[in-house]
mmCIF file of N, CA and C in Angstrom:
data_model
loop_
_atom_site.group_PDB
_atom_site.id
_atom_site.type_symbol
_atom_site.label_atom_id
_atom_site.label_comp_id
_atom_site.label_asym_id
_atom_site.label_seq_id
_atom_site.Cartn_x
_atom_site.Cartn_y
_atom_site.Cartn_z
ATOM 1 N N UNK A 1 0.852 -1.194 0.000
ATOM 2 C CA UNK A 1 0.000 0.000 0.000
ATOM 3 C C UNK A 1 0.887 1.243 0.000
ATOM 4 N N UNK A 2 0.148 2.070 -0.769
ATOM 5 C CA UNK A 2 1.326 3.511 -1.089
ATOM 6 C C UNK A 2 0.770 4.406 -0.265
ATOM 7 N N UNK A 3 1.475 5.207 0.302
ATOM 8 C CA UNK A 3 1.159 5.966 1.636
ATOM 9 C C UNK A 3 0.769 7.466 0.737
ATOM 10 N N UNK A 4 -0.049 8.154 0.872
ATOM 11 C CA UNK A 4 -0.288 9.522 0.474
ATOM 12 C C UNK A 4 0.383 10.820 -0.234
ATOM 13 N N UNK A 5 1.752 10.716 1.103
ATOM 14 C CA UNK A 5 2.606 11.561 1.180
ATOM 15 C C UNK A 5 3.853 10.862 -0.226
ATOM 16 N N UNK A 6 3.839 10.037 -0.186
ATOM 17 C CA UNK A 6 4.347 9.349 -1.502
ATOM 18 C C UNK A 6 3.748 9.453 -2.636
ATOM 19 N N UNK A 7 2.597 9.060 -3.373
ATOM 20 C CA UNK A 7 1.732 9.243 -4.404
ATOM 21 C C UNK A 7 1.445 10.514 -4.474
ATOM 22 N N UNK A 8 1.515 11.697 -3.809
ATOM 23 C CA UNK A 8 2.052 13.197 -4.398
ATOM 24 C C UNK A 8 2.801 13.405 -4.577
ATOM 25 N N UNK A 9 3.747 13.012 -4.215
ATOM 26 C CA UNK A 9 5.081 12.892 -4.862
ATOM 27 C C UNK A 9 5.361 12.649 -6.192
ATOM 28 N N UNK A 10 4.944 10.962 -6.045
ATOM 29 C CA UNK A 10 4.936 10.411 -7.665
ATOM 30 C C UNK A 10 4.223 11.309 -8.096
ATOM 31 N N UNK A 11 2.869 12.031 -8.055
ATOM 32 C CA UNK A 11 1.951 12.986 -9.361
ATOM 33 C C UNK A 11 2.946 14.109 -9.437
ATOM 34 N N UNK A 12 3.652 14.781 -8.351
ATOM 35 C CA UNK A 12 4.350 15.673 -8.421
ATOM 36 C C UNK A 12 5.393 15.512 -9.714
ATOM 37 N N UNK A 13 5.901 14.962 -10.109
ATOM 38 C CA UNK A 13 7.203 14.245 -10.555
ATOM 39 C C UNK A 13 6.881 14.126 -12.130
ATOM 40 N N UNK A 14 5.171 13.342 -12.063
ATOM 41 C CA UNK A 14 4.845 13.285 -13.681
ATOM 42 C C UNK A 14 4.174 14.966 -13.925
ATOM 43 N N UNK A 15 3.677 15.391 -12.665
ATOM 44 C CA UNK A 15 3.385 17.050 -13.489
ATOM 45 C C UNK A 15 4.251 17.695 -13.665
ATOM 46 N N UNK A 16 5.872 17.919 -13.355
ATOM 47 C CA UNK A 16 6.810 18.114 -13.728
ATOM 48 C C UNK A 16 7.567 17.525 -14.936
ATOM 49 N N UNK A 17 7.725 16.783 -15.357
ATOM 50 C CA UNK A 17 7.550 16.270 -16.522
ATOM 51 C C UNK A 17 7.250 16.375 -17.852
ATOM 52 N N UNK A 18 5.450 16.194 -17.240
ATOM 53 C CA UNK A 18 4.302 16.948 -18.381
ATOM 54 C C UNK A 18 4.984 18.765 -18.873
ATOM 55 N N UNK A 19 4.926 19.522 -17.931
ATOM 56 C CA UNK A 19 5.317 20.851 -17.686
ATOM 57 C C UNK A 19 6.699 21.217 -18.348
ATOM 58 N N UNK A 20 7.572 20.260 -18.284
ATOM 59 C CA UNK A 20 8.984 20.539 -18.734
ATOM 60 C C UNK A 20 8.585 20.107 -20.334
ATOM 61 N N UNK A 21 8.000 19.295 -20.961
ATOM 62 C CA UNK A 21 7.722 18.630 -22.247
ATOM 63 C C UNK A 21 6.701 19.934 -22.608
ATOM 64 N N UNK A 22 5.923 20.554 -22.143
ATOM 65 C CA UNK A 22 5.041 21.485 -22.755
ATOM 66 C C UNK A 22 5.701 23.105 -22.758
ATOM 67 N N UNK A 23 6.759 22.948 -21.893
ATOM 68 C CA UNK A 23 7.348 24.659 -21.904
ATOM 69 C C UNK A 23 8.338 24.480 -23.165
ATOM 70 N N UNK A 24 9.064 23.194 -23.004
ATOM 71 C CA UNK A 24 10.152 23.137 -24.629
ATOM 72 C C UNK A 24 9.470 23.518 -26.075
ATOM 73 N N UNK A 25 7.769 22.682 -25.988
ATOM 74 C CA UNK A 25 7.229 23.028 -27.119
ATOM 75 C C UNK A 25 6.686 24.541 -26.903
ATOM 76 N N UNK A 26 6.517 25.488 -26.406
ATOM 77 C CA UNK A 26 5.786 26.481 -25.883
ATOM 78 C C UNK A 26 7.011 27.277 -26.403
ATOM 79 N N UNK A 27 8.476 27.388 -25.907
ATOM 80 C CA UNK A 27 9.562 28.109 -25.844
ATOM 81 C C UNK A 27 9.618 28.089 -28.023
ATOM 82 N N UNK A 28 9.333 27.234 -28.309
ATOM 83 C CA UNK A 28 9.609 27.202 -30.083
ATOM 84 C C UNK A 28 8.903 27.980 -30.485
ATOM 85 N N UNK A 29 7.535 28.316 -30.050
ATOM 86 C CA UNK A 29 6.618 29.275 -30.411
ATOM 87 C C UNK A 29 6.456 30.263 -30.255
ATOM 88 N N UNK A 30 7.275 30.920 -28.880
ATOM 89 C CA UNK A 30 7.337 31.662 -28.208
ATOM 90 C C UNK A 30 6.119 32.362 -27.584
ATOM 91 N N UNK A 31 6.059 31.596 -26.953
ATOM 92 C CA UNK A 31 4.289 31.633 -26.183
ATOM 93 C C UNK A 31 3.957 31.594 -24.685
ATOM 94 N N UNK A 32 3.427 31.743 -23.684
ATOM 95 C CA UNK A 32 3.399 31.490 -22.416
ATOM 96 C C UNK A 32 2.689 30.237 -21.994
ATOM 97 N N UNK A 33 2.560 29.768 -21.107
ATOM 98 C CA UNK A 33 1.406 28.624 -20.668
ATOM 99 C C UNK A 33 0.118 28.724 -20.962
ATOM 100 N N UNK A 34 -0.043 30.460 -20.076
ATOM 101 C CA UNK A 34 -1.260 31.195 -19.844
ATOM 102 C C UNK A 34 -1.576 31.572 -21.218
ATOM 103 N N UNK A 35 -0.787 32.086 -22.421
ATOM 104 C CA UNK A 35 -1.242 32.028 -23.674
ATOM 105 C C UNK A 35 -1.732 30.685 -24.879
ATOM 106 N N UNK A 36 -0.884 29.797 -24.418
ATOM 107 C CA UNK A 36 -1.379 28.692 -24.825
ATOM 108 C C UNK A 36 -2.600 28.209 -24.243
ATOM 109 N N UNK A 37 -2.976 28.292 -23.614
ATOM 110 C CA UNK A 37 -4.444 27.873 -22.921
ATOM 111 C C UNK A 37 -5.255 28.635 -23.298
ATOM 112 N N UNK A 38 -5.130 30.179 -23.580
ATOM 113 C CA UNK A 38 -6.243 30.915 -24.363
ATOM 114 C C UNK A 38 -6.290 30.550 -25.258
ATOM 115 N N UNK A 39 -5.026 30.733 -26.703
ATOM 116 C CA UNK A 39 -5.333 29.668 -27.844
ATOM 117 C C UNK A 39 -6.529 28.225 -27.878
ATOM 118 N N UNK A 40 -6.490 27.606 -26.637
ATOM 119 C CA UNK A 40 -6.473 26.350 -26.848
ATOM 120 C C UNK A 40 -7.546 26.778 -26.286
ATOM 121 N N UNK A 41 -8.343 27.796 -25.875
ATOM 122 C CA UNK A 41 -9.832 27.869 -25.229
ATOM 123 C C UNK A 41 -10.502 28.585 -26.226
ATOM 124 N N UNK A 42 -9.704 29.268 -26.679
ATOM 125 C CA UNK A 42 -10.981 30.079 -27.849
ATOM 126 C C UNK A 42 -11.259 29.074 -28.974
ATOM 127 N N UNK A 43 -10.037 28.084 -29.091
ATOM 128 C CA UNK A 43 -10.118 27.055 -30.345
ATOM 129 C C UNK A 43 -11.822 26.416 -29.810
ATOM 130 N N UNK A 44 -11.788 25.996 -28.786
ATOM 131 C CA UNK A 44 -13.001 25.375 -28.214
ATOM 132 C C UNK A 44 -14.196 25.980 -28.160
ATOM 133 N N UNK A 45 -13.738 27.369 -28.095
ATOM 134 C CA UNK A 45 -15.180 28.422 -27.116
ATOM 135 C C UNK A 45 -14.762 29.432 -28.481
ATOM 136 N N UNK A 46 -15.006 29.039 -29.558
ATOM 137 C CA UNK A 46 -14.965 30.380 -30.533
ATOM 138 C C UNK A 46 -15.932 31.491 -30.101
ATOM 139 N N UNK A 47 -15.985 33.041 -30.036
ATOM 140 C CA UNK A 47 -16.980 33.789 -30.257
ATOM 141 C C UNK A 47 -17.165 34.040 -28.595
ATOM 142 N N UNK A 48 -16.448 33.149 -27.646
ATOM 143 C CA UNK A 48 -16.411 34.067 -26.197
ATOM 144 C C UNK A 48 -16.036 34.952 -25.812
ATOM 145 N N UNK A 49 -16.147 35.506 -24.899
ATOM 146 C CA UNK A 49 -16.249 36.980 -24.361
ATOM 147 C C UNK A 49 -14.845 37.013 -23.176
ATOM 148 N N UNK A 50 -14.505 37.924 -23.164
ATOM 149 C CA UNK A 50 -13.253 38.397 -21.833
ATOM 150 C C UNK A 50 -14.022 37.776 -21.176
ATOM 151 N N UNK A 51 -14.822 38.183 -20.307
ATOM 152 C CA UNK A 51 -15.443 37.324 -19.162
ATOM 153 C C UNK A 51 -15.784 36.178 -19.157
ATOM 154 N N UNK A 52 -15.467 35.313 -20.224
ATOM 155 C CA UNK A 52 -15.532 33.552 -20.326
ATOM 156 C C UNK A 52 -14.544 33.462 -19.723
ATOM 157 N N UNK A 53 -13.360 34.270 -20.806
ATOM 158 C CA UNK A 53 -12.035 33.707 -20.592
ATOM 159 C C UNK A 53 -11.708 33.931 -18.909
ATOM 160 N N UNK A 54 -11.849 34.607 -18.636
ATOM 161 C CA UNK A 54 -11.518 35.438 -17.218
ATOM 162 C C UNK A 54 -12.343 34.275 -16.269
ATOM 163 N N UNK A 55 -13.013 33.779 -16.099
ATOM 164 C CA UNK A 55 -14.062 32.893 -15.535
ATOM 165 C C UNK A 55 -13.098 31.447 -15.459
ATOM 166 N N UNK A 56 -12.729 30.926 -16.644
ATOM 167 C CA UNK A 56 -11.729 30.010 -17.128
ATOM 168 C C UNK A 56 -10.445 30.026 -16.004
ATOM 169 N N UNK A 57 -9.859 31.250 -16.596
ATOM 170 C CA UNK A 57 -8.751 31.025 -15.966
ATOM 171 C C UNK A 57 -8.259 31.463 -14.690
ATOM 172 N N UNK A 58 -9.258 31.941 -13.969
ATOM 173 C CA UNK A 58 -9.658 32.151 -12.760
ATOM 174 C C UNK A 58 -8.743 33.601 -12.676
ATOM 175 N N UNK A 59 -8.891 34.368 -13.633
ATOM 176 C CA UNK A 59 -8.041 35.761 -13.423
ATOM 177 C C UNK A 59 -9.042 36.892 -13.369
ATOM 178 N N UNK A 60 -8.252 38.197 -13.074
ATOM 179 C CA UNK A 60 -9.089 39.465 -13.234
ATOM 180 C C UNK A 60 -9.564 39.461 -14.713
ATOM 181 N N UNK A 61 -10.469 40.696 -14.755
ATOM 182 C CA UNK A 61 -11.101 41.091 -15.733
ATOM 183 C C UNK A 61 -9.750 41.773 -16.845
ATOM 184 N N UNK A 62 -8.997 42.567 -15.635
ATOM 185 C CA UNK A 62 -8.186 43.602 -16.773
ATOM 186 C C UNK A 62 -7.142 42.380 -16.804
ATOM 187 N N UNK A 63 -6.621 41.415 -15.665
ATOM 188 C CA UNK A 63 -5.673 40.508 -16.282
ATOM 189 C C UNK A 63 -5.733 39.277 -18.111
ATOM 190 N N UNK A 64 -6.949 39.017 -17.881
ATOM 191 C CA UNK A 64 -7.679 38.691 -18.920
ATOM 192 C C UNK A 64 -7.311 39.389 -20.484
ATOM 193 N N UNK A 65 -8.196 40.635 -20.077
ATOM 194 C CA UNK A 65 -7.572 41.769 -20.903
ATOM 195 C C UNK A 65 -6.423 41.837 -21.699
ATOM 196 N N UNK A 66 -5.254 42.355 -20.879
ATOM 197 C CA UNK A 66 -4.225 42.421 -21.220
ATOM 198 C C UNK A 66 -3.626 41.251 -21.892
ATOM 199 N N UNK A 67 -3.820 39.734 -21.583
ATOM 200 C CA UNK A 67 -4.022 38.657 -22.152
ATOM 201 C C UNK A 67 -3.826 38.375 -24.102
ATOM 202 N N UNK A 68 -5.415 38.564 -23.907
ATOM 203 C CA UNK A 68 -6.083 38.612 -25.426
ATOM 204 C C UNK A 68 -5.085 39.763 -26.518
ATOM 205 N N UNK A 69 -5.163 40.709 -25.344
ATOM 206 C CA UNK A 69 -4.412 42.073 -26.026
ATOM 207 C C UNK A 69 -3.037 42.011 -26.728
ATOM 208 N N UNK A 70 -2.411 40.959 -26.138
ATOM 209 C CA UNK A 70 -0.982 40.615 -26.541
ATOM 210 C C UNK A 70 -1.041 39.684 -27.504
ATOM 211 N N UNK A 71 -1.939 38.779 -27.236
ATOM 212 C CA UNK A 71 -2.529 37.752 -28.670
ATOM 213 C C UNK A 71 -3.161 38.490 -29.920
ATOM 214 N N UNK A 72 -3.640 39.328 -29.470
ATOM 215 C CA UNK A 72 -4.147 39.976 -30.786
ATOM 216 C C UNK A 72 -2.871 40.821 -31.457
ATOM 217 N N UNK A 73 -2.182 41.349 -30.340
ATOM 218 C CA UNK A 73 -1.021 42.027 -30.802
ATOM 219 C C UNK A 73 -0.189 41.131 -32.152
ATOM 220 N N UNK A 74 -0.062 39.932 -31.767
ATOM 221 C CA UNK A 74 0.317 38.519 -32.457
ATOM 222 C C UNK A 74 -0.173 38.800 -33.720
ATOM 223 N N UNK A 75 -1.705 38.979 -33.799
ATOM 224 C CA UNK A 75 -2.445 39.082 -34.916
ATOM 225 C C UNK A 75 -2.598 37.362 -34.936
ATOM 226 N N UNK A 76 -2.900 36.831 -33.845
ATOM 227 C CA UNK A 76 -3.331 35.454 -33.247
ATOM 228 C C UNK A 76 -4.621 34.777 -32.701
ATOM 229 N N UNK A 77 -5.324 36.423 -32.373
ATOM 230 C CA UNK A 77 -6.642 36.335 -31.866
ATOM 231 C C UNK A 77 -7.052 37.983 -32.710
ATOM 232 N N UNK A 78 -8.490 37.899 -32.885
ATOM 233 C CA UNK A 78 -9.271 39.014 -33.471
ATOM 234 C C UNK A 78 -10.551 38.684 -32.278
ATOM 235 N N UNK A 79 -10.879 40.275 -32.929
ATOM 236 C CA UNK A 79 -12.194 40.600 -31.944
ATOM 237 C C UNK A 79 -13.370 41.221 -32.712
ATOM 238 N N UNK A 80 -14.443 41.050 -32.420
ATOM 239 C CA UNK A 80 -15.499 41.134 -33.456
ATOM 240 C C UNK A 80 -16.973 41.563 -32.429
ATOM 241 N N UNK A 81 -17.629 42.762 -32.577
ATOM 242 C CA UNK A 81 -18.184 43.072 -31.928
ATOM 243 C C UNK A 81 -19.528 42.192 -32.097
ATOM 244 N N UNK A 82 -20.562 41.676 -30.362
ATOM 245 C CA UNK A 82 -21.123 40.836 -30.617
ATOM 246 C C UNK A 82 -22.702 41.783 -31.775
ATOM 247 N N UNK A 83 -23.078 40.882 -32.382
ATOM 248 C CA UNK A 83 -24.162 41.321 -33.349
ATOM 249 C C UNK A 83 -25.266 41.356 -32.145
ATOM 250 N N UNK A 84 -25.717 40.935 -31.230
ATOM 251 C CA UNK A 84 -26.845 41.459 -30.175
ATOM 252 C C UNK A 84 -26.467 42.552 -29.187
ATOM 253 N N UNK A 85 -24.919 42.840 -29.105
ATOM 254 C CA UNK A 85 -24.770 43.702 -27.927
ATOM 255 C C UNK A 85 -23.259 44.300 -28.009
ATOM 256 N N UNK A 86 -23.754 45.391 -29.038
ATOM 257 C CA UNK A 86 -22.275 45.858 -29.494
ATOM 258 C C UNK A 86 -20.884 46.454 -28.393
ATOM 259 N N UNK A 87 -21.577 46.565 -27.360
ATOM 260 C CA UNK A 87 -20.522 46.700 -26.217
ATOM 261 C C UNK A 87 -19.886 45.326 -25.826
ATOM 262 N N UNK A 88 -20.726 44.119 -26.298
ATOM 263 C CA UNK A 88 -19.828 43.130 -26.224
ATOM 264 C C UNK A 88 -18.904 42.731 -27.207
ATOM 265 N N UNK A 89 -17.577 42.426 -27.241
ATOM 266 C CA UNK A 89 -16.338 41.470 -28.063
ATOM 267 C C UNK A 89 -16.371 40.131 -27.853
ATOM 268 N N UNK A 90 -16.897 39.806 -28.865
ATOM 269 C CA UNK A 90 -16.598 38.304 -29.026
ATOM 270 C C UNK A 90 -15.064 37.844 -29.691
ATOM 271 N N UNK A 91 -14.585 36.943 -29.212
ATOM 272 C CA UNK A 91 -13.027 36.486 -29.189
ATOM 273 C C UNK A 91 -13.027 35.394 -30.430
ATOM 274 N N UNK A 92 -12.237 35.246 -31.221
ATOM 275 C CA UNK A 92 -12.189 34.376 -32.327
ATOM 276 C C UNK A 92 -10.549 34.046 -32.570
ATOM 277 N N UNK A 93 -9.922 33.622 -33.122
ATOM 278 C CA UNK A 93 -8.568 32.977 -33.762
ATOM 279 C C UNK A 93 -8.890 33.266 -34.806
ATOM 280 N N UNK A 94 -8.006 33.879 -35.478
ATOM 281 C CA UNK A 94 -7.611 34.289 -36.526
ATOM 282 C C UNK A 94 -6.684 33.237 -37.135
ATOM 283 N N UNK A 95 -6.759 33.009 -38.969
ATOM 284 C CA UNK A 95 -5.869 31.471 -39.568
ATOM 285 C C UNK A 95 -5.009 31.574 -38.532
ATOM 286 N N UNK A 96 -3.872 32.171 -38.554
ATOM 287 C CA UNK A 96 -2.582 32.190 -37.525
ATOM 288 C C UNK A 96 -2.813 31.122 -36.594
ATOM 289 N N UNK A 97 -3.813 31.746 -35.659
ATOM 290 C CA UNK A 97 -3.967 31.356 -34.503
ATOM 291 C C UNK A 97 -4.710 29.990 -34.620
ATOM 292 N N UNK A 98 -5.669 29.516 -35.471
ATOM 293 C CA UNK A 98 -6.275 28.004 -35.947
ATOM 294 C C UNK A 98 -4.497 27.474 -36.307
ATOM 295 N N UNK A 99 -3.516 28.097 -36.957
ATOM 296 C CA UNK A 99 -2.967 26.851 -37.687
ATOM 297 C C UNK A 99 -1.791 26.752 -36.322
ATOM 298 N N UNK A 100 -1.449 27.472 -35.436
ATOM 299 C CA UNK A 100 -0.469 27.697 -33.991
ATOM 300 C C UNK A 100 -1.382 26.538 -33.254
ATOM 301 N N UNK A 101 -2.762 26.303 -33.158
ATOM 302 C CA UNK A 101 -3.551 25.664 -32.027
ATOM 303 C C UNK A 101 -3.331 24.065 -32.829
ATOM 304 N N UNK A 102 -3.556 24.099 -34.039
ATOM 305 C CA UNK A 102 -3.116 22.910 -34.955
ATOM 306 C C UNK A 102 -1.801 21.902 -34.429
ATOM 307 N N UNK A 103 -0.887 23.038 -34.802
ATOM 308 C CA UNK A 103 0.507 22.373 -34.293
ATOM 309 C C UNK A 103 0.679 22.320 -32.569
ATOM 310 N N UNK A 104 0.198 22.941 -31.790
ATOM 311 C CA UNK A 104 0.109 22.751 -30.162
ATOM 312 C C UNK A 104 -0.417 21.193 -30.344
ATOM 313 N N UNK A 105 -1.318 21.033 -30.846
ATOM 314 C CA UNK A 105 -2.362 19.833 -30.637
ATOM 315 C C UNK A 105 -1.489 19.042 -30.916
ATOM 316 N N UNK A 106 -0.968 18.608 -32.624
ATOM 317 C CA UNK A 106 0.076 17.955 -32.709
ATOM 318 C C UNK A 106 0.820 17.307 -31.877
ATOM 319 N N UNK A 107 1.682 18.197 -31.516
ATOM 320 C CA UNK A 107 3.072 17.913 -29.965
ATOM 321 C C UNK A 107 2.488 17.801 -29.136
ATOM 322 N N UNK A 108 1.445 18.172 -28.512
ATOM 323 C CA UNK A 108 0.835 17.629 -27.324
ATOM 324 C C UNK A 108 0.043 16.636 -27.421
ATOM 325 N N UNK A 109 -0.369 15.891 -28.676
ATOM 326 C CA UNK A 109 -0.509 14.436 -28.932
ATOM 327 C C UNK A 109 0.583 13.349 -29.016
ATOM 328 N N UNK A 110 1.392 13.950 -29.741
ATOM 329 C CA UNK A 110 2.529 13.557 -29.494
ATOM 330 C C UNK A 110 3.495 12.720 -28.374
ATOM 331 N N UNK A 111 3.011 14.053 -27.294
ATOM 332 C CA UNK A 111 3.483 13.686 -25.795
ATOM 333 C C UNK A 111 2.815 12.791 -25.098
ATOM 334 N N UNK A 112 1.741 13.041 -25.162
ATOM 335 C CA UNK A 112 0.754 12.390 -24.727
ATOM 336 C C UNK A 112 0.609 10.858 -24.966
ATOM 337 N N UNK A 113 1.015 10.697 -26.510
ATOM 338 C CA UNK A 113 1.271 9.291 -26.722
ATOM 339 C C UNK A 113 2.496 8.445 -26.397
ATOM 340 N N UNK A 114 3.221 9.088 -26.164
ATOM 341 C CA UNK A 114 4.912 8.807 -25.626
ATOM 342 C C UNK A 114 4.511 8.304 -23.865
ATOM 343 N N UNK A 115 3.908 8.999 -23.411
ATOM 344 C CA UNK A 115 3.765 9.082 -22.156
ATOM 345 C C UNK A 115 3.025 7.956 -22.091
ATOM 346 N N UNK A 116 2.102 7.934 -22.815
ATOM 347 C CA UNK A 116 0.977 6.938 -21.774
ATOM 348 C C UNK A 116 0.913 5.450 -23.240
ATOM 349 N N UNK A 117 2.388 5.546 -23.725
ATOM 350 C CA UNK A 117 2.246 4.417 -24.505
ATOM 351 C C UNK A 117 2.308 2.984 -23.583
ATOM 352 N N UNK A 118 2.469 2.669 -21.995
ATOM 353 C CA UNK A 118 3.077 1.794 -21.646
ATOM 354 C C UNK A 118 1.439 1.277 -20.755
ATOM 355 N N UNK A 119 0.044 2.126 -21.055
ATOM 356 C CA UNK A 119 -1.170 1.946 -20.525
ATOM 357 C C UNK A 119 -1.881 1.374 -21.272
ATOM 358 N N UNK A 120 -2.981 0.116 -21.209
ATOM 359 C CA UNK A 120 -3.902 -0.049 -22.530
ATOM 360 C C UNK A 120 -4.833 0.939 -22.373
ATOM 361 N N UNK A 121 -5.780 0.439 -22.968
ATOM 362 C CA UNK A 121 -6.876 1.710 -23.371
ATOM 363 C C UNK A 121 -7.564 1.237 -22.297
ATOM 364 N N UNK A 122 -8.102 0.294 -21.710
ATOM 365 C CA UNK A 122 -8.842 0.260 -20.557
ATOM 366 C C UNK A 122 -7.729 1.075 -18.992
ATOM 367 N N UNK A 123 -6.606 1.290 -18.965
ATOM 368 C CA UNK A 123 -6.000 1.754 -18.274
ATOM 369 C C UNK A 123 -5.925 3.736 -18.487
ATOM 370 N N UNK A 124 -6.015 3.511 -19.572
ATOM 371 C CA UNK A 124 -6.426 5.183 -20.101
ATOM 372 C C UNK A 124 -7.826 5.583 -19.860
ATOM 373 N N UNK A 125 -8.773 5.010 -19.715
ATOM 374 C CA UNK A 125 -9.866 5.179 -19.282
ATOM 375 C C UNK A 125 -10.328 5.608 -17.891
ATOM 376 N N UNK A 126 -9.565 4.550 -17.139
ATOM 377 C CA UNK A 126 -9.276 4.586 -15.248
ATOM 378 C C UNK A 126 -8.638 5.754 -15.190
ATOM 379 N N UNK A 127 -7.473 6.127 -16.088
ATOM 380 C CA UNK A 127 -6.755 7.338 -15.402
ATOM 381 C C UNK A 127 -7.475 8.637 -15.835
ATOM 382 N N UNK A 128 -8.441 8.541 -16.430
ATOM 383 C CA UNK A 128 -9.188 9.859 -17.340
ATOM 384 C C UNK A 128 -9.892 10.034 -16.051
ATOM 385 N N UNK A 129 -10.262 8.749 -15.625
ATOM 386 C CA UNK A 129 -11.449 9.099 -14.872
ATOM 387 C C UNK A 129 -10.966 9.498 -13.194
ATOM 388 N N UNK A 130 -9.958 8.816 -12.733
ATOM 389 C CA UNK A 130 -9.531 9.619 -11.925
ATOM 390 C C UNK A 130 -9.078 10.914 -11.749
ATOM 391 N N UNK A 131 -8.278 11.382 -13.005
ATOM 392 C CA UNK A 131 -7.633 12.603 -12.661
ATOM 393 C C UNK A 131 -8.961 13.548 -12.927
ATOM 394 N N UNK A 132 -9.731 12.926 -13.081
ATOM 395 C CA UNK A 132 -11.313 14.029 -13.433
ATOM 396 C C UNK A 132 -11.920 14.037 -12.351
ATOM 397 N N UNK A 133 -11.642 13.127 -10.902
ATOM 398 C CA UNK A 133 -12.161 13.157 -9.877
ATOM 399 C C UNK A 133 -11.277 13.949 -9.086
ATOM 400 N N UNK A 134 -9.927 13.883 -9.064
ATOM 401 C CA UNK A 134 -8.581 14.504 -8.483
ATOM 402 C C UNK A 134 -9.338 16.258 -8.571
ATOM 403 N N UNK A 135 -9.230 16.691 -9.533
ATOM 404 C CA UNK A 135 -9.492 17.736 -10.333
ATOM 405 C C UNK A 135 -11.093 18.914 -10.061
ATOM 406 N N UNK A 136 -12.156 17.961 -9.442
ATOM 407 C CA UNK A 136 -13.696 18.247 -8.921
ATOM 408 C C UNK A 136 -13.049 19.492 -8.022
ATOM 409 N N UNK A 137 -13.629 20.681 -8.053
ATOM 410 C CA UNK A 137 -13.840 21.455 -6.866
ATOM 411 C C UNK A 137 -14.567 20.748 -5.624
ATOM 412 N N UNK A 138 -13.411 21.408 -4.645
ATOM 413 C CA UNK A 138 -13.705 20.491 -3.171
ATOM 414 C C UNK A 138 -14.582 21.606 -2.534
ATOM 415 N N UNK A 139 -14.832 20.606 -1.775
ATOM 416 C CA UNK A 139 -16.145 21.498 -1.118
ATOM 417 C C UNK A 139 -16.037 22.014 0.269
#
């Protein structure tokens, strides 16, 4: 039996890992974490609003902001006023930014398959489903 204080450890060790394999691909692009995850949220949530994103990533409103602002700077993300409520911006990816979220996906399939080549698929299943329980807001 594995004692607690050990098995955070071990997760410690593979999220370090994961983290070191995603900053090498991140550093080629020259991108942040926190920018790669907007990429990789608007790819999902086309047409959301600062306050999705901000909700998401558990940041301020103006941190958010400034965010998008540097992506768009990229010419990576565009903004498009919403058609019901022109004080709202809806958030979109621009090609750039579809064909940058393309190749993220790539290498982080990539990794992903390297990593968890030594699990069957019924073992990939168990671990989906745990780290989705790990992960639940505690109460």
């Amino acid at each position: 039996m594995i004692d607690d204080f050990s098995l955070q450890r071990q997760l410690i060790k593979l999220g370090n890992q994961l983290s070191n394999r995603r900053q090498t691909d991140l550093v080629a692009h020259d991108l942040t974490a926190s920018q790669s995850e907007i990429l990789l949220y608007f790819a999902d949530h086309p047409g959301h609003l600062v306050s999705h994103l901000k909700s998401h990533l558990q940041v301020s409103h103006q941190a958010a902001q400034k965010l998008v602002m540097k992506l768009r700077q990229r010419q990576l993300l565009m903004i498009k006023a919403d058609p019901t409520d022109a004080r709202q911006h809806q958030i979109y990816l621009t090609q750039t930014g579809k064909d940058l979220v393309q190749e993220l996906k790539q290498h982080g399939t990539f990794a992903g398959q390297e990593l968890l080549a030594v699990l069957t698929e019924q073992q990939k299943i168990q671990l989906a489903h745990l780290i989705s329980l790990l992960l639940q807001p505690k109460k």
